[in-house]
Amino acid sequence: MCKPRLCPQILATSNPARYGVLWRRFDEIYAILDVLLQHHFLSRTSASFSENFYGLKRVGEDSTHAAHLGLHRREHWHSLFLLALLPYLHTKLEKILARQRDEDDFSIRLPQSFMQKLYRAFLAAYPFVCMAWDGWVFCQQLLYVFGKTRTHSPLLWLAGVKLSYLTANDIRSLDLKPSGSALSPSQSFREKFQRLVSTAVGGVAVSLSSSLSIGVFFLQFLEWWYSSENQSTVKSLTSLPTPPPPLHLHSQETPPTHIKVCPLCRKVRTNDTALATSGYVFCYKCIYVYVKTNHRCPLTGYPSGLQHLIKIYTPDG
């Protein structure tokens, strides 16, 4: 998938005073939008956005109603935390640790307090924690391949759910599920407020999911446009020097007007060869020697090389 940080980075670079906060608080803004999106899909389809895209749903591991949509409250909030908030916390922790490592690299002070020693110990143990987590993920997926477990990810196991395919009844129930926009007069103010908030959150989530495909294309285009490879290509094209004006020959060097005369040797051409940069025709030997020595057209002065020589084959030749 594309990189979501690219658009705020471009806006912050173009106008730091106005859009700089988008770059500084990108993780928080992205986490809030992700929570809204995942909460909507978990509430409506019992699946995350990506799982619903592939026709999957989440059901409780000990659930007896796997044929129906709907998660228990505990499973819903556990799934939401592991889908949206845990990646945010992991990203912030990685940034803090990276900043602290940079500070420690340029620091000559030894840890003295207990908290500083504890922090140094955590900093040293963190790579092993990440390695243990990656090993757990690998073992979980390996056991899932051999049918020894019902979930392929530790996150699903921690949430107490497993994945299952959507059935025809699930799709029909999704189509018939009320949107929440209709308010009954008998509802209390609290119920109406909750329904309005749910509708607003659902509208934001649907807007995010609907604009995702357009956003992906737009961000991919921006990523390509601002990539170092494309910038180097643009610079190489725009930094080419302006070609010099054609070199006009003096009156005594005016090429002969006879159509079969070589402009260089002033004799009837043999082994006709055209120079692609100017279109003039010469003897092959004459133009080969001249271009190899001077690297330009003898009549126009256009820069030319041996690769611009084109042999002409006539029917009577």
Coordinates of C-alpha atoms in Angstrom, one line a residue:
M1 CA 0.0 0.0 0.0
C2 CA 1.0 3.5 -0.4
K3 CA 2.6 5.7 2.2
P4 CA 0.0 7.8 4.0
R5 CA 2.6 10.3 5.3
L6 CA 3.4 11.7 1.9
C7 CA 0.5 14.1 1.6
P8 CA 0.9 15.8 5.0
Q9 CA 4.6 16.0 4.3
I10 CA 4.0 17.8 1.0
L11 CA 1.5 20.2 2.6
A12 CA 3.9 20.9 5.5
T13 CA 6.8 21.5 3.1
S14 CA 4.8 23.9 0.9
N15 CA 3.3 25.9 3.8
P16 CA 4.9 25.1 7.2
A17 CA 3.0 27.8 9.1
R18 CA -0.4 26.6 8.1
Y19 CA 0.0 22.8 7.6
G20 CA 3.0 22.1 9.8
V21 CA 0.6 20.7 12.5
L22 CA -0.6 18.0 10.1
W23 CA 3.0 16.7 9.9
R24 CA 3.7 17.1 13.6
R25 CA 0.5 15.4 14.7
F26 CA 0.1 13.0 11.9
D27 CA 0.2 9.9 14.1
E28 CA -2.6 11.2 16.3
I29 CA -4.8 12.3 13.3
Y30 CA -4.2 9.0 11.5
A31 CA -5.0 7.0 14.8
I32 CA -8.3 8.9 15.2
L33 CA -9.4 8.3 11.6
D34 CA -8.3 4.7 11.9
V35 CA -10.4 4.2 15.1
L36 CA -13.5 5.7 13.4
L37 CA -13.0 3.5 10.3
Q38 CA -12.4 0.3 12.2
H39 CA -15.2 1.0 14.8
H40 CA -17.7 1.4 12.0
F41 CA -16.7 -1.8 10.2
L42 CA -16.6 -3.8 13.4
S43 CA -20.0 -2.6 14.4
R44 CA -21.6 -3.1 11.0
T45 CA -19.8 -6.0 9.5
S46 CA -18.0 -7.7 12.5
A47 CA -14.7 -7.3 10.6
S48 CA -12.0 -4.8 10.1
F49 CA -11.9 -2.7 6.9
S50 CA -9.4 -5.0 5.2
E51 CA -11.1 -8.2 6.4
N52 CA -14.4 -7.0 5.1
F53 CA -12.8 -6.1 1.8
Y54 CA -11.8 -9.8 1.4
G55 CA -15.2 -11.1 2.5
L56 CA -14.3 -12.1 6.0
K57 CA -15.8 -11.6 9.4
R58 CA -14.8 -12.0 13.0
V59 CA -16.6 -14.5 15.3
G60 CA -15.8 -15.5 18.9
E61 CA -13.7 -18.6 19.4
D62 CA -16.3 -20.0 21.8
S63 CA -19.3 -18.6 19.9
T64 CA -22.1 -20.8 19.0
H65 CA -23.6 -18.2 16.5
A66 CA -20.8 -18.2 14.0
A67 CA -23.4 -18.2 11.2
H68 CA -24.6 -14.7 12.3
L69 CA -22.9 -11.3 12.4
G70 CA -22.2 -9.5 15.6
L71 CA -19.4 -9.4 18.2
H72 CA -19.7 -9.3 22.0
R73 CA -18.8 -6.0 23.6
R74 CA -15.6 -7.3 25.0
E75 CA -14.5 -8.9 21.7
H76 CA -15.5 -5.6 19.9
W77 CA -13.4 -3.4 22.1
H78 CA -10.5 -5.8 22.2
S79 CA -10.4 -5.9 18.4
L80 CA -10.6 -2.2 18.1
F81 CA -7.7 -1.7 20.5
L82 CA -5.5 -4.2 18.8
L83 CA -6.4 -2.9 15.3
A84 CA -6.1 0.8 15.8
L85 CA -4.6 1.8 19.1
L86 CA -1.8 -0.8 19.5
P87 CA -0.2 0.2 16.1
Y88 CA -0.3 3.8 17.3
L89 CA 1.4 3.0 20.6
H90 CA 4.0 0.9 18.9
T91 CA 4.8 3.7 16.4
K92 CA 5.2 6.2 19.3
L93 CA 7.4 3.8 21.3
E94 CA 9.6 3.3 18.3
K95 CA 10.1 7.0 17.8
I96 CA 10.8 7.6 21.5
L97 CA 13.4 4.8 21.5
A98 CA 15.0 6.0 18.3
R99 CA 15.3 9.5 19.7
Q100 CA 16.7 8.2 23.0
R101 CA 19.3 6.1 21.1
D102 CA 20.4 9.1 19.2
E103 CA 20.8 11.1 22.4
D104 CA 22.7 8.2 24.1
D105 CA 25.1 8.0 21.2
F106 CA 26.2 11.6 21.8
S107 CA 26.1 11.4 25.6
I108 CA 29.1 10.6 27.7
R109 CA 27.2 10.4 31.1
L110 CA 26.8 7.0 32.7
P111 CA 23.4 6.0 34.1
Q112 CA 23.4 6.8 37.8
S113 CA 19.8 6.7 39.0
F114 CA 17.7 3.5 39.2
M115 CA 15.3 4.7 36.5
Q116 CA 18.1 5.5 34.2
K117 CA 19.6 2.0 34.7
L118 CA 16.1 0.5 34.2
Y119 CA 15.7 2.5 31.0
R120 CA 19.1 1.3 29.7
A121 CA 18.1 -2.3 30.5
F122 CA 14.8 -1.9 28.6
L123 CA 16.6 -0.3 25.7
A124 CA 18.9 -3.3 25.5
A125 CA 16.1 -5.9 25.9
Y126 CA 13.7 -4.3 23.4
P127 CA 15.2 -5.9 20.3
F128 CA 14.9 -9.3 22.0
V129 CA 11.2 -8.6 22.8
C130 CA 10.6 -7.7 19.1
M131 CA 12.4 -10.9 18.1
A132 CA 10.3 -12.9 20.4
W133 CA 7.1 -11.4 19.0
D134 CA 8.2 -12.1 15.5
G135 CA 8.9 -15.6 16.4
W136 CA 5.5 -16.0 18.0
V137 CA 3.9 -14.7 14.8
F138 CA 5.9 -17.1 12.7
C139 CA 5.0 -20.1 14.9
Q140 CA 1.3 -19.1 15.0
Q141 CA 1.2 -18.9 11.2
L142 CA 3.1 -22.2 10.9
L143 CA 0.6 -24.0 13.3
Y144 CA -2.3 -22.5 11.4
V145 CA -1.0 -23.9 8.1
F146 CA -0.9 -27.4 9.6
G147 CA -4.3 -27.0 11.2
K148 CA -3.1 -26.9 14.8
T149 CA -4.7 -23.6 15.7
R150 CA -7.8 -21.7 14.6
T151 CA -6.2 -18.2 14.2
H152 CA -3.2 -17.2 12.0
S153 CA -2.3 -14.2 14.1
P154 CA -1.6 -13.7 17.8
L155 CA -3.6 -10.4 17.6
L156 CA -6.7 -12.5 16.8
W157 CA -5.9 -14.9 19.6
L158 CA -5.5 -12.0 22.1
A159 CA -8.9 -10.5 20.9
G160 CA -10.6 -13.9 21.4
V161 CA -11.9 -14.1 17.8
K162 CA -11.2 -16.0 14.7
L163 CA -11.9 -15.3 11.0
S164 CA -14.7 -16.8 9.0
Y165 CA -16.1 -16.3 5.5
L166 CA -19.2 -14.2 5.0
T167 CA -22.3 -16.2 4.1
A168 CA -25.2 -15.3 1.9
N169 CA -27.3 -14.7 5.0
D170 CA -24.6 -12.3 6.3
I171 CA -24.7 -10.3 3.0
R172 CA -28.5 -10.1 3.1
S173 CA -28.4 -9.0 6.7
L174 CA -25.9 -6.3 5.8
D175 CA -28.2 -5.0 3.1
L176 CA -31.2 -5.0 5.4
K177 CA -29.4 -3.5 8.4
P178 CA -30.8 -0.1 9.2
S179 CA -28.5 2.9 8.6
G180 CA -29.5 4.6 11.8
S181 CA -30.8 7.8 10.2
A182 CA -34.4 7.2 11.1
L183 CA -35.3 8.5 14.5
S184 CA -38.4 7.3 16.3
P185 CA -40.5 9.8 18.3
S186 CA -40.6 7.3 21.2
Q187 CA -36.8 7.4 21.6
S188 CA -35.3 9.3 24.5
F189 CA -32.9 12.2 24.0
R190 CA -30.0 10.0 25.0
E191 CA -30.9 7.3 22.4
K192 CA -31.4 9.9 19.7
F193 CA -28.1 11.5 20.5
Q194 CA -26.3 8.1 20.4
R195 CA -28.0 7.3 17.1
L196 CA -26.9 10.7 15.6
V197 CA -23.4 10.2 16.8
S198 CA -23.3 6.7 15.4
T199 CA -24.7 7.9 12.1
A200 CA -22.1 10.7 11.9
V201 CA -19.3 8.2 12.7
G202 CA -20.6 5.8 10.1
G203 CA -20.8 8.6 7.5
V204 CA -17.2 9.5 8.2
A205 CA -16.1 5.9 8.0
V206 CA -17.9 5.3 4.7
S207 CA -16.5 8.5 3.3
L208 CA -13.0 7.3 4.2
S209 CA -13.5 3.9 2.7
S210 CA -15.1 5.3 -0.5
S211 CA -12.3 7.7 -1.1
L212 CA -9.6 5.2 -0.3
S213 CA -9.1 4.0 -3.9
I214 CA -8.8 7.6 -5.2
G215 CA -6.5 8.5 -2.3
V216 CA -4.3 5.5 -3.0
F217 CA -3.9 6.5 -6.7
F218 CA -3.3 10.2 -5.8
L219 CA -0.7 9.3 -3.1
Q220 CA 1.1 6.9 -5.4
F221 CA 1.3 9.6 -8.1
L222 CA 2.7 12.1 -5.6
E223 CA 5.2 9.5 -4.3
W224 CA 6.4 8.9 -7.9
W225 CA 6.5 12.7 -8.7
Y226 CA 8.5 13.5 -5.6
S227 CA 10.8 10.5 -5.8
S228 CA 14.5 11.0 -6.2
E229 CA 14.5 9.0 -9.4
N230 CA 11.9 11.2 -11.0
Q231 CA 13.5 14.4 -9.8
S232 CA 16.8 13.4 -11.2
T233 CA 15.1 12.6 -14.5
V234 CA 13.4 16.0 -14.6
K235 CA 16.6 17.8 -13.7
S236 CA 18.5 15.9 -16.4
L237 CA 15.9 17.0 -19.0
T238 CA 15.7 20.6 -17.9
S239 CA 19.4 21.1 -17.3
L240 CA 20.4 20.3 -20.9
P241 CA 22.3 23.1 -22.5
T242 CA 20.7 25.1 -25.3
P243 CA 22.1 23.9 -28.6
P244 CA 24.2 26.4 -30.5
P245 CA 22.8 28.1 -33.6
P246 CA 23.6 26.5 -37.0
L247 CA 26.9 27.2 -38.5
H248 CA 26.3 28.9 -41.9
L249 CA 29.0 28.3 -44.5
H250 CA 30.5 31.1 -46.5
S251 CA 29.4 31.7 -50.0
Q252 CA 32.3 29.7 -51.5
E253 CA 31.4 26.7 -49.4
T254 CA 27.7 26.7 -50.5
P255 CA 26.8 23.1 -51.2
P256 CA 26.2 22.1 -54.8
T257 CA 22.7 22.1 -56.0
H258 CA 23.0 18.9 -58.0
I259 CA 20.9 16.2 -56.4
K260 CA 23.5 13.5 -56.8
V261 CA 26.6 15.4 -55.7
C262 CA 28.1 14.9 -52.3
P263 CA 28.4 18.2 -50.4
L264 CA 31.8 17.2 -49.0
C265 CA 33.8 15.7 -51.9
R266 CA 31.8 17.6 -54.6
K267 CA 31.6 14.4 -56.7
V268 CA 28.7 12.1 -57.6
R269 CA 27.7 10.3 -54.4
T270 CA 28.7 6.6 -53.9
N271 CA 27.1 4.5 -51.2
D272 CA 24.5 7.2 -50.3
T273 CA 24.2 7.8 -46.5
A274 CA 21.9 10.3 -44.8
L275 CA 22.7 12.2 -41.6
A276 CA 19.6 11.9 -39.4
T277 CA 20.2 15.2 -37.5
S278 CA 20.1 17.4 -40.6
G279 CA 18.7 15.2 -43.4
Y280 CA 21.5 15.8 -45.9
V281 CA 22.9 12.9 -47.9
F282 CA 26.6 12.3 -48.4
C283 CA 29.0 9.6 -49.5
Y284 CA 29.3 7.1 -46.7
K285 CA 33.1 7.4 -46.5
C286 CA 33.0 11.2 -46.6
I287 CA 30.4 11.6 -43.8
Y288 CA 31.8 8.8 -41.7
V289 CA 35.2 10.3 -41.5
Y290 CA 33.9 13.9 -41.0
V291 CA 31.4 13.0 -38.2
K292 CA 33.9 10.7 -36.5
T293 CA 36.4 13.6 -36.4
N294 CA 34.2 16.7 -35.8
H295 CA 31.0 15.2 -34.2
R296 CA 28.7 17.5 -36.1
C297 CA 27.0 18.0 -39.4
P298 CA 29.3 19.6 -41.9
L299 CA 26.4 21.8 -43.3
T300 CA 24.3 22.8 -40.3
G301 CA 26.7 22.3 -37.4
Y302 CA 24.1 20.2 -35.5
P303 CA 25.8 17.8 -33.0
S304 CA 26.0 14.4 -34.6
G305 CA 27.4 11.0 -34.0
L306 CA 28.1 7.8 -36.0
Q307 CA 24.8 6.4 -34.7
H308 CA 23.0 9.1 -36.8
L309 CA 24.3 7.7 -40.1
I310 CA 21.5 6.0 -42.1
K311 CA 22.4 4.0 -45.2
I312 CA 20.1 4.6 -48.2
Y313 CA 19.3 1.6 -50.4
T314 CA 17.8 2.5 -53.8
P315 CA 16.0 -0.1 -56.1
D316 CA 18.5 0.3 -58.8
G317 CA 21.5 0.1 -56.4

